[in-house]
mmCIF file with all atom_site columns, C-alpha atoms in Angstrom:
data_model
loop_
_atom_site.group_PDB
_atom_site.id
_atom_site.type_symbol
_atom_site.label_atom_id
_atom_site.label_alt_id
_atom_site.label_comp_id
_atom_site.label_asym_id
_atom_site.label_entity_id
_atom_site.label_seq_id
_atom_site.pdbx_PDB_ins_code
_atom_site.Cartn_x
_atom_site.Cartn_y
_atom_site.Cartn_z
_atom_site.occupancy
_atom_site.B_iso_or_equiv
_atom_site.pdbx_formal_charge
_atom_site.auth_seq_id
_atom_site.auth_comp_id
_atom_site.auth_asym_id
_atom_site.auth_atom_id
_atom_site.pdbx_PDB_model_num
ATOM 1   C CA . MET A 1 1   ? 19.949  -0.478 19.311  1.00 0.00 ? 30  MET A CA 1
ATOM 2   C CA . GLU A 1 2   ? 19.249  3.100  18.177  1.00 0.00 ? 31  GLU A CA 1
ATOM 3   C CA . PRO A 1 3   ? 17.163  3.274  15.021  1.00 0.00 ? 32  PRO A CA 1
ATOM 4   C CA . ASN A 1 4   ? 19.812  5.565  13.355  1.00 0.00 ? 33  ASN A CA 1
ATOM 5   C CA . SER A 1 5   ? 22.616  2.968  13.810  1.00 0.00 ? 34  SER A CA 1
ATOM 6   C CA . HIS A 1 6   ? 21.044  0.630  11.330  1.00 0.00 ? 35  HIS A CA 1
ATOM 7   C CA . SER A 1 7   ? 21.877  0.911  7.611   1.00 0.00 ? 36  SER A CA 1
ATOM 8   C CA . VAL A 1 8   ? 19.150  1.276  5.021   1.00 0.00 ? 37  VAL A CA 1
ATOM 9   C CA . VAL A 1 9   ? 18.629  -1.895 3.133   1.00 0.00 ? 38  VAL A CA 1
ATOM 10  C CA . ASP A 1 10  ? 17.157  -0.093 0.040   1.00 0.00 ? 39  ASP A CA 1
ATOM 11  C CA . PRO A 1 11  ? 19.985  1.506  -1.960  1.00 0.00 ? 40  PRO A CA 1
ATOM 12  C CA . ASP A 1 12  ? 17.576  4.028  -3.533  1.00 0.00 ? 41  ASP A CA 1
ATOM 13  C CA . MET A 1 13  ? 16.890  5.505  -0.034  1.00 0.00 ? 42  MET A CA 1
ATOM 14  C CA . GLU A 1 14  ? 20.531  5.811  1.136   1.00 0.00 ? 43  GLU A CA 1
ATOM 15  C CA . GLU A 1 15  ? 20.785  9.477  0.065   1.00 0.00 ? 44  GLU A CA 1
ATOM 16  C CA . LEU A 1 16  ? 17.633  10.430 1.872   1.00 0.00 ? 45  LEU A CA 1
ATOM 17  C CA . PHE A 1 17  ? 18.497  8.829  5.147   1.00 0.00 ? 46  PHE A CA 1
ATOM 18  C CA . SER A 1 18  ? 22.075  10.123 4.864   1.00 0.00 ? 47  SER A CA 1
ATOM 19  C CA . THR A 1 19  ? 20.911  13.681 4.192   1.00 0.00 ? 48  THR A CA 1
ATOM 20  C CA . PHE A 1 20  ? 18.417  13.753 7.077   1.00 0.00 ? 49  PHE A CA 1
ATOM 21  C CA . LEU A 1 21  ? 20.013  11.443 9.691   1.00 0.00 ? 50  LEU A CA 1
ATOM 22  C CA . ASP A 1 22  ? 23.750  10.841 9.146   1.00 0.00 ? 51  ASP A CA 1
ATOM 23  C CA . GLU A 1 23  ? 25.172  14.436 8.977   1.00 0.00 ? 52  GLU A CA 1
ATOM 24  C CA . GLU A 1 24  ? 27.121  15.532 11.994  1.00 0.00 ? 53  GLU A CA 1
ATOM 25  C CA . ASP A 1 25  ? 24.946  18.578 12.411  1.00 0.00 ? 54  ASP A CA 1
ATOM 26  C CA . GLN A 1 26  ? 21.436  17.137 12.587  1.00 0.00 ? 55  GLN A CA 1
ATOM 27  C CA . THR A 1 27  ? 19.761  20.526 13.244  1.00 0.00 ? 56  THR A CA 1
ATOM 28  C CA . LEU A 1 28  ? 16.873  21.315 10.953  1.00 0.00 ? 57  LEU A CA 1
ATOM 29  C CA . VAL A 1 29  ? 16.564  25.066 10.463  1.00 0.00 ? 58  VAL A CA 1
ATOM 30  C CA . GLN A 1 30  ? 13.539  26.479 8.675   1.00 0.00 ? 59  GLN A CA 1
ATOM 31  C CA . GLY A 1 31  ? 14.624  29.885 7.662   1.00 0.00 ? 60  GLY A CA 1
ATOM 32  C CA . GLY A 1 32  ? 15.993  30.409 11.078  1.00 0.00 ? 61  GLY A CA 1
ATOM 33  C CA . GLU A 1 33  ? 19.426  31.359 12.338  1.00 0.00 ? 62  GLU A CA 1
ATOM 34  C CA . GLU A 1 34  ? 21.976  29.742 14.627  1.00 0.00 ? 63  GLU A CA 1
ATOM 35  C CA . SER A 1 35  ? 24.844  31.553 16.241  1.00 0.00 ? 64  SER A CA 1
ATOM 36  C CA . CYS A 1 36  ? 28.525  30.860 15.942  1.00 0.00 ? 65  CYS A CA 1
ATOM 37  C CA . VAL A 1 37  ? 31.438  32.577 17.582  1.00 0.00 ? 66  VAL A CA 1
ATOM 38  C CA . VAL A 1 38  ? 33.647  34.449 15.154  1.00 0.00 ? 67  VAL A CA 1
ATOM 39  C CA . GLY A 1 39  ? 36.598  36.544 16.479  1.00 0.00 ? 68  GLY A CA 1
ATOM 40  C CA . GLY A 1 40  ? 35.148  36.475 20.044  1.00 0.00 ? 69  GLY A CA 1
ATOM 41  C CA . HIS A 1 41  ? 31.704  37.815 18.818  1.00 0.00 ? 70  HIS A CA 1
ATOM 42  C CA . GLU A 1 42  ? 28.551  35.853 18.206  1.00 0.00 ? 71  GLU A CA 1
ATOM 43  C CA . LYS A 1 43  ? 27.479  36.003 14.654  1.00 0.00 ? 72  LYS A CA 1
ATOM 44  C CA . PRO A 1 44  ? 24.257  34.630 13.273  1.00 0.00 ? 73  PRO A CA 1
ATOM 45  C CA . GLU A 1 45  ? 24.932  31.845 10.742  1.00 0.00 ? 74  GLU A CA 1
ATOM 46  C CA . ARG A 1 46  ? 22.347  30.882 8.094   1.00 0.00 ? 75  ARG A CA 1
ATOM 47  C CA . ARG A 1 47  ? 22.083  27.177 7.573   1.00 0.00 ? 76  ARG A CA 1
ATOM 48  C CA . PRO A 1 48  ? 20.412  25.677 4.463   1.00 0.00 ? 77  PRO A CA 1
ATOM 49  C CA . GLU A 1 49  ? 16.928  24.325 5.090   1.00 0.00 ? 78  GLU A CA 1
ATOM 50  C CA . LYS A 1 50  ? 16.506  20.622 4.455   1.00 0.00 ? 79  LYS A CA 1
ATOM 51  C CA . ARG A 1 51  ? 13.704  19.786 2.004   1.00 0.00 ? 80  ARG A CA 1
ATOM 52  C CA . PRO A 1 52  ? 11.708  16.685 1.446   1.00 0.00 ? 81  PRO A CA 1
ATOM 53  C CA . PHE A 1 53  ? 12.891  14.604 -1.411  1.00 0.00 ? 82  PHE A CA 1
ATOM 54  C CA . ARG A 1 54  ? 10.343  14.425 -4.275  1.00 0.00 ? 83  ARG A CA 1
ATOM 55  C CA . TYR A 1 55  ? 9.247   11.260 -6.098  1.00 0.00 ? 84  TYR A CA 1
ATOM 56  C CA . ARG A 1 56  ? 7.049   10.255 -8.984  1.00 0.00 ? 85  ARG A CA 1
ATOM 57  C CA . ILE A 1 57  ? 4.789   7.393  -8.104  1.00 0.00 ? 86  ILE A CA 1
ATOM 58  C CA . ARG A 1 58  ? 2.903   5.216  -10.522 1.00 0.00 ? 87  ARG A CA 1
ATOM 59  C CA . ASP A 1 59  ? 1.148   1.847  -10.070 1.00 0.00 ? 88  ASP A CA 1
ATOM 60  C CA . THR A 1 60  ? 2.000   -1.046 -12.200 1.00 0.00 ? 89  THR A CA 1
ATOM 61  C CA . SER A 1 61  ? -0.836  -0.080 -14.533 1.00 0.00 ? 90  SER A CA 1
ATOM 62  C CA . HIS A 1 62  ? 0.983   3.405  -14.911 1.00 0.00 ? 91  HIS A CA 1
ATOM 63  C CA . LYS A 1 63  ? -1.601  5.354  -13.097 1.00 0.00 ? 92  LYS A CA 1
ATOM 64  C CA . ALA A 1 64  ? -0.347  8.490  -11.390 1.00 0.00 ? 93  ALA A CA 1
ATOM 65  C CA . PHE A 1 65  ? -1.755  10.203 -8.333  1.00 0.00 ? 94  PHE A CA 1
ATOM 66  C CA . TYR A 1 66  ? -3.763  13.507 -8.591  1.00 0.00 ? 95  TYR A CA 1
ATOM 67  C CA . LEU A 1 67  ? -5.802  15.511 -6.184  1.00 0.00 ? 96  LEU A CA 1
ATOM 68  C CA . GLN A 1 68  ? -9.493  16.164 -6.836  1.00 0.00 ? 97  GLN A CA 1
ATOM 69  C CA . GLY A 1 69  ? -11.032 18.389 -4.055  1.00 0.00 ? 98  GLY A CA 1
ATOM 70  C CA . SER A 1 70  ? -9.852  16.628 -0.848  1.00 0.00 ? 99  SER A CA 1
ATOM 71  C CA . SER A 1 71  ? -9.401  13.147 -2.377  1.00 0.00 ? 100 SER A CA 1
ATOM 72  C CA . LEU A 1 72  ? -6.146  11.611 -3.803  1.00 0.00 ? 101 LEU A CA 1
ATOM 73  C CA . LEU A 1 73  ? -7.086  9.544  -6.879  1.00 0.00 ? 102 LEU A CA 1
ATOM 74  C CA . ALA A 1 74  ? -5.143  7.626  -9.474  1.00 0.00 ? 103 ALA A CA 1
ATOM 75  C CA . THR A 1 75  ? -5.555  7.651  -13.226 1.00 0.00 ? 104 THR A CA 1
ATOM 76  C CA . ASN A 1 76  ? -3.450  7.669  -16.453 1.00 0.00 ? 105 ASN A CA 1
ATOM 77  C CA . LEU A 1 77  ? -2.454  11.316 -16.957 1.00 0.00 ? 106 LEU A CA 1
ATOM 78  C CA . GLN A 1 78  ? -1.424  12.317 -20.402 1.00 0.00 ? 107 GLN A CA 1
ATOM 79  C CA . GLY A 1 79  ? -1.045  15.378 -22.456 1.00 0.00 ? 108 GLY A CA 1
ATOM 80  C CA . GLU A 1 80  ? -2.485  18.475 -20.857 1.00 0.00 ? 109 GLU A CA 1
ATOM 81  C CA . ASN A 1 81  ? -3.609  16.399 -17.785 1.00 0.00 ? 110 ASN A CA 1
ATOM 82  C CA . ALA A 1 82  ? 0.016   15.421 -16.964 1.00 0.00 ? 111 ALA A CA 1
ATOM 83  C CA . SER A 1 83  ? 0.444   18.756 -14.978 1.00 0.00 ? 112 SER A CA 1
ATOM 84  C CA . GLN A 1 84  ? -2.140  17.458 -12.490 1.00 0.00 ? 113 GLN A CA 1
ATOM 85  C CA . GLU A 1 85  ? 0.205   14.721 -11.251 1.00 0.00 ? 114 GLU A CA 1
ATOM 86  C CA . GLU A 1 86  ? 0.939   14.975 -7.535  1.00 0.00 ? 115 GLU A CA 1
ATOM 87  C CA . LYS A 1 87  ? 4.551   14.289 -6.670  1.00 0.00 ? 116 LYS A CA 1
ATOM 88  C CA . ILE A 1 88  ? 5.257   12.578 -3.442  1.00 0.00 ? 117 ILE A CA 1
ATOM 89  C CA . SER A 1 89  ? 7.327   14.381 -0.860  1.00 0.00 ? 118 SER A CA 1
ATOM 90  C CA . VAL A 1 90  ? 9.335   12.089 1.407   1.00 0.00 ? 119 VAL A CA 1
ATOM 91  C CA . VAL A 1 91  ? 11.306  12.356 4.723   1.00 0.00 ? 120 VAL A CA 1
ATOM 92  C CA . PRO A 1 92  ? 12.382  9.560  6.884   1.00 0.00 ? 121 PRO A CA 1
ATOM 93  C CA . ASN A 1 93  ? 10.838  8.712  10.211  1.00 0.00 ? 122 ASN A CA 1
ATOM 94  C CA . ARG A 1 94  ? 13.921  8.990  12.563  1.00 0.00 ? 123 ARG A CA 1
ATOM 95  C CA . SER A 1 95  ? 12.255  7.192  15.405  1.00 0.00 ? 124 SER A CA 1
ATOM 96  C CA . LEU A 1 96  ? 11.586  3.855  13.822  1.00 0.00 ? 125 LEU A CA 1
ATOM 97  C CA . GLU A 1 97  ? 13.869  0.983  12.709  1.00 0.00 ? 126 GLU A CA 1
ATOM 98  C CA . ARG A 1 98  ? 15.879  2.329  9.831   1.00 0.00 ? 127 ARG A CA 1
ATOM 99  C CA . LYS A 1 99  ? 16.350  -1.112 8.100   1.00 0.00 ? 128 LYS A CA 1
ATOM 100 C CA . ARG A 1 100 ? 12.564  -1.140 7.357   1.00 0.00 ? 129 ARG A CA 1
ATOM 101 C CA . CYS A 1 101 ? 12.877  2.175  5.520   1.00 0.00 ? 130 CYS A CA 1
ATOM 102 C CA . PRO A 1 102 ? 10.209  4.098  7.462   1.00 0.00 ? 131 PRO A CA 1
ATOM 103 C CA . LEU A 1 103 ? 8.988   7.002  5.304   1.00 0.00 ? 132 LEU A CA 1
ATOM 104 C CA . ILE A 1 104 ? 6.682   9.919  5.911   1.00 0.00 ? 133 ILE A CA 1
ATOM 105 C CA . LEU A 1 105 ? 4.785   10.710 2.681   1.00 0.00 ? 134 LEU A CA 1
ATOM 106 C CA . GLY A 1 106 ? 3.119   13.968 1.644   1.00 0.00 ? 135 GLY A CA 1
ATOM 107 C CA . ILE A 1 107 ? 1.717   15.824 -1.339  1.00 0.00 ? 136 ILE A CA 1
ATOM 108 C CA . LYS A 1 108 ? 1.539   19.523 -2.205  1.00 0.00 ? 137 LYS A CA 1
ATOM 109 C CA . GLU A 1 109 ? 5.266   20.091 -1.655  1.00 0.00 ? 138 GLU A CA 1
ATOM 110 C CA . GLY A 1 110 ? 5.014   18.216 1.606   1.00 0.00 ? 139 GLY A CA 1
ATOM 111 C CA . SER A 1 111 ? 2.453   20.516 3.171   1.00 0.00 ? 140 SER A CA 1
ATOM 112 C CA . ARG A 1 112 ? -0.120  17.578 3.419   1.00 0.00 ? 141 ARG A CA 1
ATOM 113 C CA . SER A 1 113 ? 0.795   14.181 4.889   1.00 0.00 ? 142 SER A CA 1
ATOM 114 C CA . LEU A 1 114 ? -0.624  10.808 4.203   1.00 0.00 ? 143 LEU A CA 1
ATOM 115 C CA . SER A 1 115 ? -1.915  8.913  7.209   1.00 0.00 ? 144 SER A CA 1
ATOM 116 C CA . CYS A 1 116 ? -3.535  5.542  7.861   1.00 0.00 ? 145 CYS A CA 1
ATOM 117 C CA . GLY A 1 117 ? -6.047  7.349  10.163  1.00 0.00 ? 146 GLY A CA 1
ATOM 118 C CA . ALA A 1 118 ? -6.752  6.832  13.887  1.00 0.00 ? 147 ALA A CA 1
ATOM 119 C CA . GLY A 1 119 ? -9.972  4.890  13.624  1.00 0.00 ? 148 GLY A CA 1
ATOM 120 C CA . GLU A 1 120 ? -10.592 1.140  14.120  1.00 0.00 ? 149 GLU A CA 1
ATOM 121 C CA . GLN A 1 121 ? -10.460 0.460  10.340  1.00 0.00 ? 150 GLN A CA 1
ATOM 122 C CA . PRO A 1 122 ? -7.462  1.787  8.477   1.00 0.00 ? 151 PRO A CA 1
ATOM 123 C CA . GLN A 1 123 ? -8.389  4.503  6.055   1.00 0.00 ? 152 GLN A CA 1
ATOM 124 C CA . LEU A 1 124 ? -6.025  6.609  3.981   1.00 0.00 ? 153 LEU A CA 1
ATOM 125 C CA . GLN A 1 125 ? -6.345  10.304 4.968   1.00 0.00 ? 154 GLN A CA 1
ATOM 126 C CA . LEU A 1 126 ? -4.699  13.548 3.919   1.00 0.00 ? 155 LEU A CA 1
ATOM 127 C CA . GLU A 1 127 ? -3.839  15.656 6.941   1.00 0.00 ? 156 GLU A CA 1
ATOM 128 C CA . ASP A 1 128 ? -2.678  19.328 6.926   1.00 0.00 ? 157 ASP A CA 1
ATOM 129 C CA . THR A 1 129 ? 0.535   18.598 8.878   1.00 0.00 ? 158 THR A CA 1
ATOM 130 C CA . PRO A 1 130 ? 3.815   19.177 6.846   1.00 0.00 ? 159 PRO A CA 1
ATOM 131 C CA . VAL A 1 131 ? 6.139   16.236 6.535   1.00 0.00 ? 160 VAL A CA 1
ATOM 132 C CA . ILE A 1 132 ? 9.060   18.313 7.902   1.00 0.00 ? 161 ILE A CA 1
ATOM 133 C CA . GLU A 1 133 ? 7.133   18.947 10.993  1.00 0.00 ? 162 GLU A CA 1
ATOM 134 C CA . LEU A 1 134 ? 6.485   15.284 11.482  1.00 0.00 ? 163 LEU A CA 1
ATOM 135 C CA . PHE A 1 135 ? 10.236  14.583 10.962  1.00 0.00 ? 164 PHE A CA 1
ATOM 136 C CA . GLN A 1 136 ? 11.088  17.174 13.549  1.00 0.00 ? 165 GLN A CA 1
ATOM 137 C CA . GLN A 1 137 ? 8.687   15.969 16.269  1.00 0.00 ? 166 GLN A CA 1
ATOM 138 C CA . ASP A 1 138 ? 9.710   13.541 19.006  1.00 0.00 ? 167 ASP A CA 1
ATOM 139 C CA . GLY A 1 139 ? 7.799   10.342 18.942  1.00 0.00 ? 168 GLY A CA 1
ATOM 140 C CA . GLU A 1 140 ? 7.189   7.696  16.394  1.00 0.00 ? 169 GLU A CA 1
ATOM 141 C CA . ASN A 1 141 ? 4.313   9.321  14.302  1.00 0.00 ? 170 ASN A CA 1
ATOM 142 C CA . THR A 1 142 ? 3.461   5.822  13.103  1.00 0.00 ? 171 THR A CA 1
ATOM 143 C CA . ARG A 1 143 ? 0.110   6.659  11.590  1.00 0.00 ? 172 ARG A CA 1
ATOM 144 C CA . PHE A 1 144 ? 1.951   8.962  9.125   1.00 0.00 ? 173 PHE A CA 1
ATOM 145 C CA . THR A 1 145 ? 4.653   6.404  8.342   1.00 0.00 ? 174 THR A CA 1
ATOM 146 C CA . PHE A 1 146 ? 4.864   3.805  5.676   1.00 0.00 ? 175 PHE A CA 1
ATOM 147 C CA . TYR A 1 147 ? 7.501   1.086  5.506   1.00 0.00 ? 176 TYR A CA 1
ATOM 148 C CA . LYS A 1 148 ? 8.806   0.923  1.941   1.00 0.00 ? 177 LYS A CA 1
ATOM 149 C CA . SER A 1 149 ? 9.980   -2.479 0.605   1.00 0.00 ? 178 SER A CA 1
ATOM 150 C CA . PHE A 1 150 ? 11.107  -3.287 -2.825  1.00 0.00 ? 179 PHE A CA 1
ATOM 151 C CA . ASN A 1 151 ? 11.241  -6.220 -5.178  1.00 0.00 ? 180 ASN A CA 1
ATOM 152 C CA . GLY A 1 152 ? 13.236  -5.509 -8.298  1.00 0.00 ? 181 GLY A CA 1
ATOM 153 C CA . SER A 1 153 ? 11.602  -2.490 -9.969  1.00 0.00 ? 182 SER A CA 1
ATOM 154 C CA . THR A 1 154 ? 8.548   -2.129 -7.802  1.00 0.00 ? 183 THR A CA 1
ATOM 155 C CA . HIS A 1 155 ? 7.923   -0.913 -4.228  1.00 0.00 ? 184 HIS A CA 1
ATOM 156 C CA . ARG A 1 156 ? 5.276   -1.445 -1.549  1.00 0.00 ? 185 ARG A CA 1
ATOM 157 C CA . PHE A 1 157 ? 4.216   0.858  1.203   1.00 0.00 ? 186 PHE A CA 1
ATOM 158 C CA . GLU A 1 158 ? 2.972   -0.781 4.394   1.00 0.00 ? 187 GLU A CA 1
ATOM 159 C CA . ALA A 1 159 ? 1.230   1.322  7.084   1.00 0.00 ? 188 ALA A CA 1
ATOM 160 C CA . ALA A 1 160 ? 3.573   1.259  10.025  1.00 0.00 ? 189 ALA A CA 1
ATOM 161 C CA . ALA A 1 161 ? 0.644   1.556  12.499  1.00 0.00 ? 190 ALA A CA 1
ATOM 162 C CA . ARG A 1 162 ? -1.352  -1.108 10.661  1.00 0.00 ? 191 ARG A CA 1
ATOM 163 C CA . PRO A 1 163 ? 0.939   -4.121 9.815   1.00 0.00 ? 192 PRO A CA 1
ATOM 164 C CA . GLY A 1 164 ? -0.326  -6.045 6.754   1.00 0.00 ? 193 GLY A CA 1
ATOM 165 C CA . TRP A 1 165 ? -2.177  -2.875 5.306   1.00 0.00 ? 194 TRP A CA 1
ATOM 166 C CA . PHE A 1 166 ? -0.699  -1.419 2.133   1.00 0.00 ? 195 PHE A CA 1
ATOM 167 C CA . LEU A 1 167 ? -1.159  1.726  0.085   1.00 0.00 ? 196 LEU A CA 1
ATOM 168 C CA . CYS A 1 168 ? -3.059  0.717  -3.002  1.00 0.00 ? 197 CYS A CA 1
ATOM 169 C CA . THR A 1 169 ? -4.896  1.906  -6.103  1.00 0.00 ? 198 THR A CA 1
ATOM 170 C CA . SER A 1 170 ? -7.915  0.325  -7.693  1.00 0.00 ? 199 SER A CA 1
ATOM 171 C CA . ASP A 1 171 ? -7.635  -1.599 -10.947 1.00 0.00 ? 200 ASP A CA 1
ATOM 172 C CA . GLN A 1 172 ? -10.165 1.126  -12.256 1.00 0.00 ? 201 GLN A CA 1
ATOM 173 C CA . ALA A 1 173 ? -9.086  4.673  -13.136 1.00 0.00 ? 202 ALA A CA 1
ATOM 174 C CA . ASP A 1 174 ? -10.144 7.702  -11.253 1.00 0.00 ? 203 ASP A CA 1
ATOM 175 C CA . GLN A 1 175 ? -10.614 5.890  -7.986  1.00 0.00 ? 204 GLN A CA 1
ATOM 176 C CA . PRO A 1 176 ? -9.419  6.967  -4.605  1.00 0.00 ? 205 PRO A CA 1
ATOM 177 C CA . ILE A 1 177 ? -5.849  5.880  -3.290  1.00 0.00 ? 206 ILE A CA 1
ATOM 178 C CA . SER A 1 178 ? -6.671  3.685  -0.253  1.00 0.00 ? 207 SER A CA 1
ATOM 179 C CA . LEU A 1 179 ? -5.258  0.927  2.083   1.00 0.00 ? 208 LEU A CA 1
ATOM 180 C CA . THR A 1 180 ? -5.759  -2.774 1.726   1.00 0.00 ? 209 THR A CA 1
ATOM 181 C CA . ASP A 1 181 ? -4.939  -5.888 3.579   1.00 0.00 ? 210 ASP A CA 1
ATOM 182 C CA . GLN A 1 182 ? -5.875  -8.049 0.513   1.00 0.00 ? 211 GLN A CA 1
ATOM 183 C CA . PRO A 1 183 ? -3.511  -7.331 -2.367  1.00 0.00 ? 212 PRO A CA 1
ATOM 184 C CA . GLY A 1 184 ? -4.753  -8.694 -5.627  1.00 0.00 ? 213 GLY A CA 1
ATOM 185 C CA . GLN A 1 185 ? -6.210  -7.884 -9.032  1.00 0.00 ? 214 GLN A CA 1
ATOM 186 C CA . ALA A 1 186 ? -8.667  -5.246 -7.688  1.00 0.00 ? 215 ALA A CA 1
ATOM 187 C CA . ALA A 1 187 ? -6.121  -3.640 -5.373  1.00 0.00 ? 216 ALA A CA 1
ATOM 188 C CA . ILE A 1 188 ? -2.847  -2.778 -6.879  1.00 0.00 ? 217 ILE A CA 1
ATOM 189 C CA . VAL A 1 189 ? -0.085  -2.481 -4.166  1.00 0.00 ? 218 VAL A CA 1
ATOM 190 C CA . ASP A 1 190 ? 3.037   -2.443 -6.310  1.00 0.00 ? 219 ASP A CA 1
ATOM 191 C CA . PHE A 1 191 ? 4.356   0.959  -7.455  1.00 0.00 ? 220 PHE A CA 1
ATOM 192 C CA . HIS A 1 192 ? 7.152   2.408  -9.508  1.00 0.00 ? 221 HIS A CA 1
ATOM 193 C CA . PHE A 1 193 ? 8.828   5.005  -7.325  1.00 0.00 ? 222 PHE A CA 1
ATOM 194 C CA . GLN A 1 194 ? 11.384  7.268  -8.927  1.00 0.00 ? 223 GLN A CA 1
ATOM 195 C CA . ARG A 1 195 ? 13.129  10.389 -7.536  1.00 0.00 ? 224 ARG A CA 1
ATOM 196 C CA . ASN A 1 196 ? 11.926  13.519 -9.420  1.00 0.00 ? 225 ASN A CA 1
#
């Protein structure tokens, strides 16, 4: 079966998958033009650019993500510090099984993507590849993809290329976002994930 023929199980993701995958015209245009025939003449037609959906993400201890240098960290951001919060830019991975809710996640307006790395040991990395480019590419892009599952009000993000490894924060503030295969008190893998 084609990945696109499956429905999305998570109702919060229906609009995202519908916007990117279900429309009759699935052409992504980034400031480009397509032509259409009007009165026997070809006329350039401007199509709106699809943009990643943006979400707020907080762990169950209410820590938000922020960027410090080249590291993505989590802490409680309040007052003046609240402006440092990194929103998560999201597009679907069109090559993987849709029922599993495969998402490509990024920060900085989607200009940098989260990856589980290519090494032997999974390690969360930020790569300078825009999420829209990853959506457009043929191929699975599994190292950039996280399967989102939900349980009531919280969500988990499992690395598609590394089954059993989940996006996590530390129980301590100002620690890097990472991946773990041992969810527990020290590694928080449950998140509140709300569209911004």
